[in-house]
GROMACS .gro file of C-alpha atoms in nm:
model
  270
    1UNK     CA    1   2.114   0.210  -1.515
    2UNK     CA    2   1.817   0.191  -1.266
    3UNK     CA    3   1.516   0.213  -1.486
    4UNK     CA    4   1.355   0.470  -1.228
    5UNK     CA    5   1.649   0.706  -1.180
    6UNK     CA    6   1.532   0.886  -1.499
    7UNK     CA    7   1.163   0.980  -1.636
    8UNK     CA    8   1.032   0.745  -1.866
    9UNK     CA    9   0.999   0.874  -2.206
   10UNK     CA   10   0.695   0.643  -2.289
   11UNK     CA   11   0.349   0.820  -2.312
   12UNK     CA   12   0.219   0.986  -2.060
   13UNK     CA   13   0.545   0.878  -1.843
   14UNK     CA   14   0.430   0.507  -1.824
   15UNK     CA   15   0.651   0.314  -1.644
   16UNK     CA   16   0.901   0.082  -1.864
   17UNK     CA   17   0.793  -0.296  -1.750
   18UNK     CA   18   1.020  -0.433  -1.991
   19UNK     CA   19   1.334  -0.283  -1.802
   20UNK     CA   20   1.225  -0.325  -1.441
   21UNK     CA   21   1.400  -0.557  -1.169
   22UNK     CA   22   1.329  -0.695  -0.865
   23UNK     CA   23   1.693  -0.576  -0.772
   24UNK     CA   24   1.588  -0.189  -0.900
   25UNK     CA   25   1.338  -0.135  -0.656
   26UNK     CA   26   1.517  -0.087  -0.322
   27UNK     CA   27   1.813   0.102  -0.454
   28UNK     CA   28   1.526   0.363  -0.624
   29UNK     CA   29   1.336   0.364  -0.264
   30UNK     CA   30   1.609   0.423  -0.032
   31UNK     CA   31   1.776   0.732  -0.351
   32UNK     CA   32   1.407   0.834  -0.318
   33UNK     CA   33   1.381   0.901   0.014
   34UNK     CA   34   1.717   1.042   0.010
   35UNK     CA   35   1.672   1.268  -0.292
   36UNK     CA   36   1.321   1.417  -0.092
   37UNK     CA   37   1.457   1.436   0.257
   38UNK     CA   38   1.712   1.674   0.098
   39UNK     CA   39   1.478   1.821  -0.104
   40UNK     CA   40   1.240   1.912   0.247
   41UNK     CA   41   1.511   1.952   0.460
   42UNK     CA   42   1.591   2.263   0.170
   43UNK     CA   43   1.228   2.401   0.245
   44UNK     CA   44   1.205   2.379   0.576
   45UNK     CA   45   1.551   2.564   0.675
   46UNK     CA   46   1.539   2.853   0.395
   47UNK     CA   47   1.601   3.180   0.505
   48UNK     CA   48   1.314   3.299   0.316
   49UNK     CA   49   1.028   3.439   0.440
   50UNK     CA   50   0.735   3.138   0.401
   51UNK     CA   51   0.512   3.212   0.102
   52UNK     CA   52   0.266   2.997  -0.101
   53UNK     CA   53   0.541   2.903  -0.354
   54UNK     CA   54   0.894   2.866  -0.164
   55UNK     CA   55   0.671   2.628   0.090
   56UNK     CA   56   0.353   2.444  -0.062
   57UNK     CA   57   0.442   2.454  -0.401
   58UNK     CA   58   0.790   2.340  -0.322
   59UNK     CA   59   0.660   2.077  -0.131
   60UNK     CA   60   0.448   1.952  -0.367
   61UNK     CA   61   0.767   1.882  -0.658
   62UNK     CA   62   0.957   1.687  -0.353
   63UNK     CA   63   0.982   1.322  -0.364
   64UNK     CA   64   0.947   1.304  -0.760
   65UNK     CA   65   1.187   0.969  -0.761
   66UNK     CA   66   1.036   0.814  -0.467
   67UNK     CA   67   0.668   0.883  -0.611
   68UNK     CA   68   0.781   0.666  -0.950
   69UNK     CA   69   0.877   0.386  -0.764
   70UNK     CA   70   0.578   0.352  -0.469
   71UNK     CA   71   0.323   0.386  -0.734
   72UNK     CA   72   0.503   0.098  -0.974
   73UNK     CA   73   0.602  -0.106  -0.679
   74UNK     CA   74   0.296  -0.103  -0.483
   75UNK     CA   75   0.034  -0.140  -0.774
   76UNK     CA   76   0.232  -0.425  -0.940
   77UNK     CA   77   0.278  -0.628  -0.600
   78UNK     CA   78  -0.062  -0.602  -0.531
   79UNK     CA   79  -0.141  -0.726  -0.884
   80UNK     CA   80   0.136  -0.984  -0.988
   81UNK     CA   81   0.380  -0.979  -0.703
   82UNK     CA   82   0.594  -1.238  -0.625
   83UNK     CA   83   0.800  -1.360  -0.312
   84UNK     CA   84   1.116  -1.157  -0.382
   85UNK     CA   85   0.837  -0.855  -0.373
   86UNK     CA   86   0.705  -0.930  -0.078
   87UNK     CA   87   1.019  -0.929   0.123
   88UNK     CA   88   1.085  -0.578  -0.035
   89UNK     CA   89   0.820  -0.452   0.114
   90UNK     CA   90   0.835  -0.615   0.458
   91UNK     CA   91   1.123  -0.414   0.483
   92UNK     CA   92   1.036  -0.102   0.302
   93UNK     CA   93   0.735  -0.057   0.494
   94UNK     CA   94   0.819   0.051   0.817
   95UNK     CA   95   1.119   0.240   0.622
   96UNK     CA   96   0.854   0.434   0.430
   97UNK     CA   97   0.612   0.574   0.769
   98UNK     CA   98   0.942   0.649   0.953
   99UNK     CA   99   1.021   0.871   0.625
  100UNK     CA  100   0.678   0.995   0.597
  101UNK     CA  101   0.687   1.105   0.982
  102UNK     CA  102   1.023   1.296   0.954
  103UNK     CA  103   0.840   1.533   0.713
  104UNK     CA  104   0.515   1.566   0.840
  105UNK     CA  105   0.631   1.591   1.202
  106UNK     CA  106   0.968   1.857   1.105
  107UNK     CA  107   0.855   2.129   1.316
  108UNK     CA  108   1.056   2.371   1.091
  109UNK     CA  109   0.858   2.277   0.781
  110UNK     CA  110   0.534   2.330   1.001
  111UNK     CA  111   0.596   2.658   1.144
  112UNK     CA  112   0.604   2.718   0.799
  113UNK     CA  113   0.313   2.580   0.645
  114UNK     CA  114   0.080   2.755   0.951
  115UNK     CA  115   0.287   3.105   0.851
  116UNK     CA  116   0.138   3.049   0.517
  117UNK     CA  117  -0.227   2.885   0.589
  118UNK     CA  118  -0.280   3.138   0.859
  119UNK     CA  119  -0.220   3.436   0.577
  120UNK     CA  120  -0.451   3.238   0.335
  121UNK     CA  121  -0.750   3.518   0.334
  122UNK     CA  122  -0.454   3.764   0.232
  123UNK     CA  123  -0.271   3.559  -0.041
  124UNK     CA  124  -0.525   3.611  -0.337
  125UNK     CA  125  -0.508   3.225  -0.405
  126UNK     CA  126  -0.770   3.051  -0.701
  127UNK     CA  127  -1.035   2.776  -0.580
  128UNK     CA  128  -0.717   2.521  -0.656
  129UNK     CA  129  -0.426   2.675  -0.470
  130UNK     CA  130  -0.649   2.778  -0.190
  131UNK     CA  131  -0.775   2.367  -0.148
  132UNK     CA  132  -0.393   2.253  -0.196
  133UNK     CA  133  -0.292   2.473   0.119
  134UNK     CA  134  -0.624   2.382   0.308
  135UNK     CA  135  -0.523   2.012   0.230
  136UNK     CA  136  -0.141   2.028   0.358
  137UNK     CA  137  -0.210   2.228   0.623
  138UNK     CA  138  -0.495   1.975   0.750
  139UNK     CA  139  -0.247   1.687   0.615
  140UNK     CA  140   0.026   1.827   0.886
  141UNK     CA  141  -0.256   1.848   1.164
  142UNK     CA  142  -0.403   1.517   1.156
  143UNK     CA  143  -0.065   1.342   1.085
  144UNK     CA  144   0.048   1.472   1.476
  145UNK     CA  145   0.266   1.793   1.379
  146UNK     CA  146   0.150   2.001   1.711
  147UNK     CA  147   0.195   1.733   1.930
  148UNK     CA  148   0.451   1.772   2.191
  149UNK     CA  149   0.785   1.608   2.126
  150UNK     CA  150   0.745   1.323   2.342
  151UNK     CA  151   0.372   1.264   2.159
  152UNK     CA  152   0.570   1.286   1.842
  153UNK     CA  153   0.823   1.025   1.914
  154UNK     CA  154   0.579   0.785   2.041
  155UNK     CA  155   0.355   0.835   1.738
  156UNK     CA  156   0.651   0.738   1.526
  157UNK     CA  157   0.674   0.412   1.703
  158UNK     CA  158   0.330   0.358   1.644
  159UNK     CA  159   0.328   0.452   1.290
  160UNK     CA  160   0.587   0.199   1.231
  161UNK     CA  161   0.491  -0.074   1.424
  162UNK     CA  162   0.117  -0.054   1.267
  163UNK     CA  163   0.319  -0.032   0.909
  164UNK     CA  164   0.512  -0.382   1.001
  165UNK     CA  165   0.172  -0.526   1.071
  166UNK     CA  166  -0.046  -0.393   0.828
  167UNK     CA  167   0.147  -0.612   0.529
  168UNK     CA  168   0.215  -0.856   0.794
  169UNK     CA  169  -0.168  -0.903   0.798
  170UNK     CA  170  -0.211  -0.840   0.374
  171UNK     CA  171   0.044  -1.092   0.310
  172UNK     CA  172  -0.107  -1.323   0.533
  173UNK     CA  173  -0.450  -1.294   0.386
  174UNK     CA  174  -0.288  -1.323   0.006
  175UNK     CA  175  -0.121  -1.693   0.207
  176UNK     CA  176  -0.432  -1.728   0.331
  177UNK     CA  177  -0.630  -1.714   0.027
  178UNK     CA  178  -0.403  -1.906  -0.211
  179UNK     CA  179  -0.361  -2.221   0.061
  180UNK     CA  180  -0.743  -2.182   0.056
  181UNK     CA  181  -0.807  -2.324  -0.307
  182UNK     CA  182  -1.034  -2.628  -0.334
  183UNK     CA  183  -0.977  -2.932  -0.503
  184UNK     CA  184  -1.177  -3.099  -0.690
  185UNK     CA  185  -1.123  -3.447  -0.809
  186UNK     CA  186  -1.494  -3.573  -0.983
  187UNK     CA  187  -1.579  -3.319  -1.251
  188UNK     CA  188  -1.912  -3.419  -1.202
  189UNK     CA  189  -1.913  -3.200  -0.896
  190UNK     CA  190  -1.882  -2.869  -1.127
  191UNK     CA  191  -2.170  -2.931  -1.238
  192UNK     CA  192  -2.350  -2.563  -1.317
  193UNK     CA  193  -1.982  -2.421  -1.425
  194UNK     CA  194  -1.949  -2.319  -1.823
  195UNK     CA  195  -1.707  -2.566  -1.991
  196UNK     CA  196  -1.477  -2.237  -1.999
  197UNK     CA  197  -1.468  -2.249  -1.618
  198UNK     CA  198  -1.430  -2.611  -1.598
  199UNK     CA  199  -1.098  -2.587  -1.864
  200UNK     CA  200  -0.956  -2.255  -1.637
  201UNK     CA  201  -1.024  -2.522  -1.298
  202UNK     CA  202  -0.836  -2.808  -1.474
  203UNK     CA  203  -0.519  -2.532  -1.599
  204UNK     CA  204  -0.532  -2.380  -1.239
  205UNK     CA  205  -0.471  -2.738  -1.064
  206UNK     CA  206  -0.239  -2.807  -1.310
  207UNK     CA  207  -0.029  -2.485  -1.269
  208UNK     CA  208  -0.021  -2.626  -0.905
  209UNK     CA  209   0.109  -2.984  -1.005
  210UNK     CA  210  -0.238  -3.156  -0.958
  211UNK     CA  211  -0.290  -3.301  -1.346
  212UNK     CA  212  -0.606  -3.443  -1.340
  213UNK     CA  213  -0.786  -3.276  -1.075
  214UNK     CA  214  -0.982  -2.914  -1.065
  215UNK     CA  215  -0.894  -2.610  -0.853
  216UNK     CA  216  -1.144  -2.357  -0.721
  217UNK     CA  217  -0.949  -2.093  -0.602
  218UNK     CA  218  -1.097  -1.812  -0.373
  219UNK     CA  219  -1.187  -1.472  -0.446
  220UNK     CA  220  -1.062  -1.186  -0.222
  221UNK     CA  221  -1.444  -1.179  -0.115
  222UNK     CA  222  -1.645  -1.364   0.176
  223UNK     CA  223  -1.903  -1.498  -0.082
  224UNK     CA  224  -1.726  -1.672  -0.375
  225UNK     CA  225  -1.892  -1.626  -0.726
  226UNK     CA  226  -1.849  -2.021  -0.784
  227UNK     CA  227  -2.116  -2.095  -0.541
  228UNK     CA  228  -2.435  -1.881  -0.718
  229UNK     CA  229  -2.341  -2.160  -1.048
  230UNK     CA  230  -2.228  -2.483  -0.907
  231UNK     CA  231  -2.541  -2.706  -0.783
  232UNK     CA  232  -2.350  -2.954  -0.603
  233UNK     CA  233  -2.441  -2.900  -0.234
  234UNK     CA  234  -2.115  -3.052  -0.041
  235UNK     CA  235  -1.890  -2.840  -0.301
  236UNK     CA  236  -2.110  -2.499  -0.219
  237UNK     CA  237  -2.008  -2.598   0.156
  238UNK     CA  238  -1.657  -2.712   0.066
  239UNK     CA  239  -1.570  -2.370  -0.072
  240UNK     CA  240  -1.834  -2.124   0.151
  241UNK     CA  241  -1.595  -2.267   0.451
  242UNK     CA  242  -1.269  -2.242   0.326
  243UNK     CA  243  -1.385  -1.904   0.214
  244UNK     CA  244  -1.491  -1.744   0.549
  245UNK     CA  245  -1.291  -1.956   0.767
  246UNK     CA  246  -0.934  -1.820   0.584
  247UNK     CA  247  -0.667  -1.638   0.763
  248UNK     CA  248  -0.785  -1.819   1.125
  249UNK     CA  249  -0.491  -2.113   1.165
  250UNK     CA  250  -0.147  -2.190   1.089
  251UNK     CA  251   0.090  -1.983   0.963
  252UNK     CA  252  -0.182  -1.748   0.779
  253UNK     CA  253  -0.367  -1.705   1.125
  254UNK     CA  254  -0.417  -1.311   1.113
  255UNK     CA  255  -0.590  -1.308   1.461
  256UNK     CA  256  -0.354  -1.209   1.682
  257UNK     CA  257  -0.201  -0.944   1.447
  258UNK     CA  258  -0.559  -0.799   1.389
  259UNK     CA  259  -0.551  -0.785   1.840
  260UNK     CA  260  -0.194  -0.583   1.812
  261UNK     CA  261  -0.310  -0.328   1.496
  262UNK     CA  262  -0.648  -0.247   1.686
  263UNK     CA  263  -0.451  -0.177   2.026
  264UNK     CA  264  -0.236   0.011   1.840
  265UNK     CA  265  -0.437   0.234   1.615
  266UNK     CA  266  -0.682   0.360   1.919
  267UNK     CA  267  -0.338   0.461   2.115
  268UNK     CA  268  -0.266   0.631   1.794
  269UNK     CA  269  -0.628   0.765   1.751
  270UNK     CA  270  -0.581   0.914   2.161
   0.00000   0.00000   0.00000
């Protein structure tokens, strides 16, 4: 049994760890995005006249599988992912903006939501209701839904192509900042670093099969916290350069991608 088809009966619906695959993702994303297409698709052709609850409300409980899984998935590949992770979500990606775009551009589900926002001085709404339509409404706008139809399909393309190369560039940076480690083979050199940091260097080069040596590796910042400590002037350099010259060669060059996302997001901006 997938481990996200069900709600987790931990406290406060935390997610079971201990029962979680690699394999269990996908089949929970792509039931996901099944479960709340059908679930939209429900909203936005009901006979019904639109009201606050048969449109925004309803909206709002869609997408209840597909929410467990993004906010697992996402947070834990970000934290402690791994390589069969990050081919998940090379794929899933792009899957995931084409899904968001065929609810936020459904013209049927908009017509809707404006029937409702445009009544919203009538509807007797509290503070909270009244900022929940306010924020789907404006969610619909900005996302493209009055565009013309050919706007809309080109957007799409857009939307997915700057997906693709938005964890394109991520995962290159992560590549990036990993091949980026410095060695260190005269502890002498670490000179300024707390014999705690100097024990975590030796493990880290270890864990890396380098016995014997010492591995600085980088923080996801431009200005690495090892260089305020260490008083060795060559090392400061060693690691300032691998630090801010990341990312810029080989197969963790992110220049060219960063080129293609900028022409892309100021056609999308247009």
């Amino acid at each position: 049994m997938n481990p996200f088809f069900e709600v987790s009966s931990l406290p406060y619906h935390l997610p079971p760890f201990d029962k979680i695959k690699d394999a269990d993702y996908m089949p929970a994303f792509e039931k996901g995005m099944e479960d709340q297409r059908k679930e939209i698709d429900a909203i936005a052709k009901s006979g019904d006249a639109p009201t606050f609850e048969n449109t925004i409300v309803a909206m709002e409980k869609t997408g209840r599988l597909l929410t467990r899984v993004q906010k697992v998935f996402f947070n834990l590949n970000q934290s402690n992912g791994d390589e069969a992770m990050q081919k998940i979500e090379a794929e899933i990606t792009p899957r995931l903006s084409a899904h968001n775009d065929s609810i936020l551009l459904d013209s049927d589900l908009f017509k809707r939501v404006e029937t409702v926002y445009a009544q919203k001085g009538k509807l007797g709404l509290d503070a909270e209701s009244t900022q929940l339509l306010e924020r789907y409404h404006k969610m619909f706008v900005r996302a493209g839904a009055k565009l013309a139809d050919k706007d809309k399909a080109r957007l799409k393309e857009l939307n997915t192509q700057i997906s693709a190369l938005q964890t394109a560039f991520r995962q290159r940076v992560l590549a990036a900042t990993k091949e980026g480690a410095v060695v260190v083979e005269d502890v002498k050199q670490l000179d300024g670093f707390t014999p705690e940091q100097i024990s975590a260097a030796a493990e880290a080069a270890k864990a890396r099969g380098m016995g014997g040596k010492w591995l600085i590796t980088l923080q996801n910042t431009t200005q690495q916290p090892a260089l305020e400590q260490l008083t060795n002037r060559e090392l400061r350099q060693r690691i300032f350069e691998a630090s801010a010259n990341r990312a810029q060669s080989g197969a963790s060059d992110t220049r060219e991608t960063v080129t293609k996302l900028l022409t892309l997001r100021a056609e999308k901006a247009k």
